[in-house]
């Protein structure tokens, strides 16, 4: 507060001195200097003292208060430039040219700011995502923690962490990314995603028995999630054109050169996908270990080495005989 009071006192003193000089000299340049100092004084009092110190301070949220202060700073700068140009440029055509150049310069310098601001407005109006949603955009993944006018703050997931778990880093992305990037929302209208676990089996394995076991495990472990997914699909089908989707767990078989692949497909909660995947993998492994006719396949490589005799050890005399 002392700093603001000192600056305001200095501006008042400058305005008083230039005002006195106007009465003494009447010089047009001195008049413009006086008007400019008056604009600076009034602007500082309105934006930095009245608004910032007494109105913005009443805002409880720190981030909102910070954003409000930044907006006031930009408005005060625009206010000063606008009126100073009006004071020093008297010709109307020159004034329009000056405003045009200033506007073009600001648009060029602040194009990213305007882009992010437009993105923030679209996010709020079009409801692309909300606080708490899990999204990915521009190869960045996270849970939305805050949506500002210019940026979105997320708790990063993945990063250097395997699976859908938080890395502990706060990820701040500009809102302008929604204007020219495709993004994914995992939890906007439903809470589930499909997941798959691939199990390779040898060609000598009893794949029919393996499919039966895996399907039984899937139905037992995902029964509650399957029922919930069916209800959610029924609900969002009223908002979008969504053909009936199969949410029942299933096991698909495909053949490769080396093994038979069984792909276990099921629905899972988007936020706990890794936990269920780990649990299901444990159950599959335990079931395979208990069955003698089922063996997990693995890739094997045969390495052949060819020994060559160094040139220095070749007996050329025997070769010529």
Short mmCIF file of C-alpha atoms in Angstrom, two decimals:
data_model
loop_
_atom_site.label_atom_id
_atom_site.label_comp_id
_atom_site.label_asym_id
_atom_site.label_seq_id
_atom_site.Cartn_x
_atom_site.Cartn_y
_atom_site.Cartn_z
CA UNK A 1 0.00 0.00 0.00
CA UNK A 2 2.86 2.38 0.75
CA UNK A 3 4.26 1.87 -2.74
CA UNK A 4 0.92 2.62 -4.37
CA UNK A 5 0.48 5.70 -2.20
CA UNK A 6 3.96 6.94 -3.12
CA UNK A 7 3.31 6.48 -6.85
CA UNK A 8 -0.07 8.18 -6.64
CA UNK A 9 1.43 11.11 -4.70
CA UNK A 10 4.17 11.47 -7.33
CA UNK A 11 1.60 11.49 -10.16
CA UNK A 12 -0.49 14.08 -8.34
CA UNK A 13 2.58 16.26 -7.84
CA UNK A 14 3.48 15.92 -11.53
CA UNK A 15 -0.06 16.91 -12.54
CA UNK A 16 0.04 19.92 -10.22
CA UNK A 17 3.39 21.11 -11.54
CA UNK A 18 2.41 20.75 -15.20
CA UNK A 19 -0.93 22.44 -14.46
CA UNK A 20 0.88 25.39 -12.94
CA UNK A 21 3.18 25.51 -15.99
CA UNK A 22 0.11 25.67 -18.26
CA UNK A 23 -1.15 28.79 -16.46
CA UNK A 24 2.25 30.42 -16.75
CA UNK A 25 3.20 29.55 -20.35
CA UNK A 26 0.05 28.37 -22.14
CA UNK A 27 2.29 26.35 -24.45
CA UNK A 28 0.36 23.58 -26.37
CA UNK A 29 3.05 21.01 -25.63
CA UNK A 30 2.89 21.81 -21.91
CA UNK A 31 -0.88 21.43 -22.12
CA UNK A 32 -0.49 17.98 -23.67
CA UNK A 33 2.01 17.01 -20.98
CA UNK A 34 -0.45 18.15 -18.33
CA UNK A 35 -3.31 16.17 -19.87
CA UNK A 36 -1.08 13.10 -20.19
CA UNK A 37 -0.05 13.30 -16.53
CA UNK A 38 -3.71 13.74 -15.61
CA UNK A 39 -4.61 10.58 -17.58
CA UNK A 40 -1.85 8.66 -15.80
CA UNK A 41 -3.01 9.89 -12.40
CA UNK A 42 -6.68 9.08 -12.96
CA UNK A 43 -5.89 5.68 -14.51
CA UNK A 44 -3.61 4.71 -11.64
CA UNK A 45 -6.17 5.80 -9.06
CA UNK A 46 -9.09 3.98 -10.71
CA UNK A 47 -7.38 0.70 -11.66
CA UNK A 48 -4.51 0.30 -9.17
CA UNK A 49 -6.02 1.91 -6.09
CA UNK A 50 -9.80 1.82 -6.32
CA UNK A 51 -10.33 -1.45 -8.21
CA UNK A 52 -7.22 -3.46 -7.37
CA UNK A 53 -6.73 -2.50 -3.74
CA UNK A 54 -10.34 -2.30 -2.60
CA UNK A 55 -12.47 -4.42 -4.95
CA UNK A 56 -10.24 -7.22 -6.22
CA UNK A 57 -8.90 -7.79 -2.71
CA UNK A 58 -12.39 -8.92 -1.68
CA UNK A 59 -12.13 -11.94 -4.02
CA UNK A 60 -11.38 -15.00 -1.88
CA UNK A 61 -10.00 -17.31 -4.56
CA UNK A 62 -6.31 -16.65 -5.22
CA UNK A 63 -6.37 -17.65 -8.87
CA UNK A 64 -9.46 -15.55 -9.63
CA UNK A 65 -7.91 -12.60 -7.84
CA UNK A 66 -4.71 -13.01 -9.85
CA UNK A 67 -6.67 -13.17 -13.12
CA UNK A 68 -8.68 -10.07 -12.17
CA UNK A 69 -5.47 -8.13 -11.47
CA UNK A 70 -4.07 -9.15 -14.85
CA UNK A 71 -7.24 -8.02 -16.62
CA UNK A 72 -7.11 -4.68 -14.81
CA UNK A 73 -3.48 -4.24 -15.88
CA UNK A 74 -4.37 -4.82 -19.52
CA UNK A 75 -7.38 -2.48 -19.33
CA UNK A 76 -5.33 0.28 -17.71
CA UNK A 77 -2.69 -0.03 -20.45
CA UNK A 78 -5.35 0.18 -23.19
CA UNK A 79 -6.97 3.15 -21.40
CA UNK A 80 -3.67 5.05 -21.25
CA UNK A 81 -2.73 4.36 -24.88
CA UNK A 82 -6.19 5.34 -26.13
CA UNK A 83 -6.34 8.71 -24.39
CA UNK A 84 -2.68 9.58 -24.90
CA UNK A 85 -3.11 9.08 -28.64
CA UNK A 86 -6.21 11.27 -28.49
CA UNK A 87 -4.23 13.99 -26.74
CA UNK A 88 -1.10 14.01 -28.90
CA UNK A 89 -2.64 13.18 -32.30
CA UNK A 90 -5.18 15.90 -33.14
CA UNK A 91 -5.79 15.12 -36.81
CA UNK A 92 -8.71 12.70 -37.09
CA UNK A 93 -7.32 10.78 -40.08
CA UNK A 94 -3.94 10.38 -38.39
CA UNK A 95 -5.72 9.31 -35.22
CA UNK A 96 -7.58 6.55 -37.06
CA UNK A 97 -4.34 5.40 -38.66
CA UNK A 98 -2.67 5.37 -35.24
CA UNK A 99 -5.50 3.33 -33.75
CA UNK A 100 -5.33 0.95 -36.68
CA UNK A 101 -1.58 0.44 -36.33
CA UNK A 102 -1.94 0.02 -32.56
CA UNK A 103 -4.76 -2.49 -33.00
CA UNK A 104 -2.82 -4.48 -35.58
CA UNK A 105 0.25 -4.50 -33.35
CA UNK A 106 -1.73 -5.66 -30.34
CA UNK A 107 -3.51 -8.33 -32.38
CA UNK A 108 -0.17 -9.63 -33.66
CA UNK A 109 1.58 -9.50 -30.29
CA UNK A 110 -1.34 -10.96 -28.34
CA UNK A 111 -2.69 -13.42 -30.91
CA UNK A 112 -1.96 -16.38 -28.63
CA UNK A 113 -3.69 -14.61 -25.73
CA UNK A 114 -6.79 -13.95 -27.85
CA UNK A 115 -6.71 -17.52 -29.14
CA UNK A 116 -6.53 -18.93 -25.61
CA UNK A 117 -9.27 -16.57 -24.45
CA UNK A 118 -11.54 -17.70 -27.30
CA UNK A 119 -10.75 -21.32 -26.43
CA UNK A 120 -11.66 -20.71 -22.78
CA UNK A 121 -15.00 -19.19 -23.77
CA UNK A 122 -15.76 -22.15 -26.06
CA UNK A 123 -14.87 -24.66 -23.33
CA UNK A 124 -17.32 -23.00 -20.95
CA UNK A 125 -20.11 -22.44 -23.48
CA UNK A 126 -19.86 -25.73 -25.41
CA UNK A 127 -19.05 -27.72 -22.25
CA UNK A 128 -16.18 -29.59 -23.83
CA UNK A 129 -15.02 -30.72 -20.40
CA UNK A 130 -15.59 -29.93 -16.74
CA UNK A 131 -13.48 -29.89 -13.60
CA UNK A 132 -12.93 -33.53 -12.63
CA UNK A 133 -13.06 -34.92 -16.19
CA UNK A 134 -10.20 -37.05 -17.49
CA UNK A 135 -9.06 -35.79 -20.88
CA UNK A 136 -6.16 -36.05 -23.30
CA UNK A 137 -5.12 -33.38 -25.78
CA UNK A 138 -1.95 -32.94 -27.84
CA UNK A 139 -0.59 -36.24 -26.40
CA UNK A 140 -1.04 -34.92 -22.84
CA UNK A 141 -3.23 -36.79 -20.33
CA UNK A 142 -4.68 -35.64 -17.05
CA UNK A 143 -7.59 -34.99 -14.71
CA UNK A 144 -8.94 -31.44 -15.01
CA UNK A 145 -8.42 -29.47 -11.79
CA UNK A 146 -9.21 -25.92 -12.93
CA UNK A 147 -10.50 -24.19 -16.07
CA UNK A 148 -9.31 -20.58 -16.39
CA UNK A 149 -9.89 -17.97 -19.07
CA UNK A 150 -6.57 -18.73 -20.74
CA UNK A 151 -5.33 -22.07 -19.40
CA UNK A 152 -6.56 -25.39 -18.07
CA UNK A 153 -4.75 -26.97 -15.12
CA UNK A 154 -4.64 -30.76 -14.90
CA UNK A 155 -3.08 -33.40 -12.69
CA UNK A 156 -0.93 -35.26 -15.18
CA UNK A 157 -1.41 -38.98 -15.62
CA UNK A 158 1.02 -41.27 -17.41
CA UNK A 159 4.01 -39.03 -18.14
CA UNK A 160 6.92 -41.11 -16.85
CA UNK A 161 4.42 -43.35 -14.99
CA UNK A 162 3.15 -46.49 -16.71
CA UNK A 163 -0.61 -46.90 -16.82
CA UNK A 164 -3.36 -44.41 -16.04
CA UNK A 165 -1.95 -43.15 -12.76
CA UNK A 166 -0.87 -39.62 -11.74
CA UNK A 167 2.75 -38.57 -12.09
CA UNK A 168 2.38 -35.84 -9.45
CA UNK A 169 3.07 -33.00 -11.89
CA UNK A 170 0.60 -30.20 -12.58
CA UNK A 171 0.02 -29.91 -16.30
CA UNK A 172 -1.04 -26.48 -17.60
CA UNK A 173 -2.26 -26.40 -21.20
CA UNK A 174 -3.40 -23.33 -23.17
CA UNK A 175 -7.13 -23.30 -23.92
CA UNK A 176 -6.40 -22.43 -27.56
CA UNK A 177 -5.48 -26.07 -28.19
CA UNK A 178 -9.17 -26.99 -28.38
CA UNK A 179 -9.49 -24.83 -31.51
CA UNK A 180 -7.15 -26.87 -33.70
CA UNK A 181 -6.48 -30.15 -31.89
CA UNK A 182 -8.61 -33.23 -31.44
CA UNK A 183 -9.01 -34.12 -27.79
CA UNK A 184 -10.50 -37.02 -25.87
CA UNK A 185 -12.81 -36.91 -22.88
CA UNK A 186 -12.89 -40.21 -21.00
CA UNK A 187 -15.58 -39.34 -18.46
CA UNK A 188 -17.86 -36.64 -19.91
CA UNK A 189 -21.06 -38.62 -20.46
CA UNK A 190 -20.13 -42.07 -19.18
CA UNK A 191 -17.61 -43.53 -16.78
CA UNK A 192 -16.40 -46.62 -18.62
CA UNK A 193 -13.99 -47.57 -21.40
CA UNK A 194 -13.27 -50.85 -23.16
CA UNK A 195 -10.02 -52.62 -22.43
CA UNK A 196 -8.31 -55.74 -23.75
CA UNK A 197 -5.74 -58.21 -22.48
CA UNK A 198 -3.91 -60.35 -25.05
CA UNK A 199 -2.76 -63.83 -24.01
CA UNK A 200 -0.57 -65.81 -26.43
CA UNK A 201 -0.92 -69.61 -26.26
CA UNK A 202 1.05 -72.33 -27.99
CA UNK A 203 -0.60 -74.26 -30.83
CA UNK A 204 -0.50 -77.40 -28.68
CA UNK A 205 -2.60 -75.73 -25.95
CA UNK A 206 -6.27 -76.49 -25.39
CA UNK A 207 -7.46 -73.11 -26.64
CA UNK A 208 -11.16 -74.05 -26.28
CA UNK A 209 -10.69 -74.72 -22.58
CA UNK A 210 -8.64 -71.51 -22.23
CA UNK A 211 -11.36 -69.44 -23.88
CA UNK A 212 -13.98 -70.97 -21.59
CA UNK A 213 -11.91 -70.20 -18.46
CA UNK A 214 -11.07 -66.66 -19.48
CA UNK A 215 -14.67 -65.86 -20.37
CA UNK A 216 -15.86 -67.19 -17.02
CA UNK A 217 -13.36 -64.98 -15.18
CA UNK A 218 -14.38 -61.94 -17.23
CA UNK A 219 -18.08 -62.37 -16.51
CA UNK A 220 -17.50 -62.88 -12.79
CA UNK A 221 -15.17 -59.90 -12.31
CA UNK A 222 -16.90 -57.36 -14.58
CA UNK A 223 -20.56 -58.20 -14.00
CA UNK A 224 -21.32 -55.04 -11.97
CA UNK A 225 -19.44 -52.78 -14.41
CA UNK A 226 -21.21 -54.36 -17.38
CA UNK A 227 -24.64 -53.64 -15.88
CA UNK A 228 -23.63 -50.03 -15.19
CA UNK A 229 -22.22 -49.61 -18.71
CA UNK A 230 -25.47 -50.85 -20.25
CA UNK A 231 -27.45 -48.30 -18.23
CA UNK A 232 -25.09 -45.47 -19.21
CA UNK A 233 -25.23 -46.39 -22.91
CA UNK A 234 -29.03 -46.38 -22.70
CA UNK A 235 -28.90 -42.90 -21.15
CA UNK A 236 -26.44 -41.29 -23.57
CA UNK A 237 -28.32 -42.88 -26.47
CA UNK A 238 -31.01 -40.29 -25.77
CA UNK A 239 -28.50 -37.45 -26.40
CA UNK A 240 -26.52 -38.82 -29.35
CA UNK A 241 -27.02 -41.21 -32.21
CA UNK A 242 -25.44 -44.26 -30.65
CA UNK A 243 -26.14 -47.71 -32.08
CA UNK A 244 -26.44 -50.51 -29.57
CA UNK A 245 -23.00 -51.48 -28.32
CA UNK A 246 -22.00 -54.87 -27.00
CA UNK A 247 -20.71 -54.45 -23.47
CA UNK A 248 -20.76 -58.10 -22.53
CA UNK A 249 -17.22 -59.48 -22.00
CA UNK A 250 -15.90 -61.58 -24.84
CA UNK A 251 -12.79 -63.45 -25.95
CA UNK A 252 -11.57 -63.21 -29.54
CA UNK A 253 -9.12 -65.56 -31.20
CA UNK A 254 -6.53 -64.73 -33.85
CA UNK A 255 -3.75 -66.78 -35.40
CA UNK A 256 -0.14 -65.73 -35.85
CA UNK A 257 2.97 -67.49 -37.16
CA UNK A 258 4.08 -68.34 -33.64
CA UNK A 259 1.03 -68.74 -31.42
CA UNK A 260 -2.71 -68.43 -30.89
CA UNK A 261 -3.72 -65.07 -29.45
CA UNK A 262 -6.74 -64.82 -27.15
CA UNK A 263 -7.90 -61.19 -26.73
CA UNK A 264 -10.03 -60.76 -23.62
CA UNK A 265 -12.27 -57.71 -24.08
CA UNK A 266 -14.29 -56.14 -21.25
CA UNK A 267 -15.56 -52.81 -19.91
CA UNK A 268 -13.88 -51.11 -16.98
CA UNK A 269 -14.09 -47.86 -15.07
CA UNK A 270 -11.97 -45.24 -16.83
CA UNK A 271 -10.20 -44.19 -13.63
CA UNK A 272 -9.38 -47.67 -12.32
CA UNK A 273 -8.47 -49.39 -15.58
CA UNK A 274 -4.95 -50.29 -14.48
CA UNK A 275 -6.07 -51.85 -11.21
CA UNK A 276 -8.64 -54.10 -12.88
CA UNK A 277 -6.22 -54.98 -15.67
CA UNK A 278 -3.62 -56.10 -13.12
CA UNK A 279 -6.21 -58.08 -11.16
CA UNK A 280 -7.51 -59.81 -14.28
CA UNK A 281 -3.97 -60.66 -15.41
CA UNK A 282 -3.29 -62.32 -12.07
CA UNK A 283 -6.45 -64.41 -12.38
CA UNK A 284 -5.58 -65.43 -15.95
CA UNK A 285 -2.07 -66.48 -14.93
CA UNK A 286 -3.36 -68.45 -11.96
CA UNK A 287 -5.89 -70.23 -14.19
CA UNK A 288 -3.19 -71.10 -16.76
CA UNK A 289 -0.91 -72.49 -14.05
CA UNK A 290 -3.68 -74.75 -12.77
CA UNK A 291 -4.38 -76.23 -16.22
CA UNK A 292 -1.89 -78.74 -17.63
CA UNK A 293 -3.07 -78.41 -21.22
CA UNK A 294 -2.61 -74.66 -21.50
CA UNK A 295 0.81 -73.08 -22.06
CA UNK A 296 1.71 -69.46 -22.58
CA UNK A 297 3.67 -68.97 -25.79
CA UNK A 298 6.80 -66.87 -26.13
CA UNK A 299 8.94 -65.88 -29.04
CA UNK A 300 12.11 -67.89 -29.52
CA UNK A 301 15.09 -66.98 -31.66
CA UNK A 302 17.67 -69.29 -33.18
CA UNK A 303 21.07 -67.68 -33.50
CA UNK A 304 23.53 -69.28 -35.95
CA UNK A 305 27.18 -68.25 -35.84
CA UNK A 306 29.58 -68.82 -38.72
CA UNK A 307 33.24 -68.98 -37.80
CA UNK A 308 35.54 -67.35 -40.30
CA UNK A 309 39.31 -67.92 -40.50
CA UNK A 310 41.29 -64.69 -40.40
CA UNK A 311 43.19 -63.91 -43.61
CA UNK A 312 46.47 -63.86 -41.70
CA UNK A 313 46.00 -67.53 -40.77
CA UNK A 314 45.33 -68.85 -44.30
CA UNK A 315 48.16 -70.95 -45.82
CA UNK A 316 48.19 -69.73 -49.43
CA UNK A 317 50.99 -72.22 -50.35
CA UNK A 318 48.65 -75.18 -49.72
CA UNK A 319 45.90 -73.48 -51.71
CA UNK A 320 48.23 -73.19 -54.74
CA UNK A 321 49.27 -76.84 -54.63
#
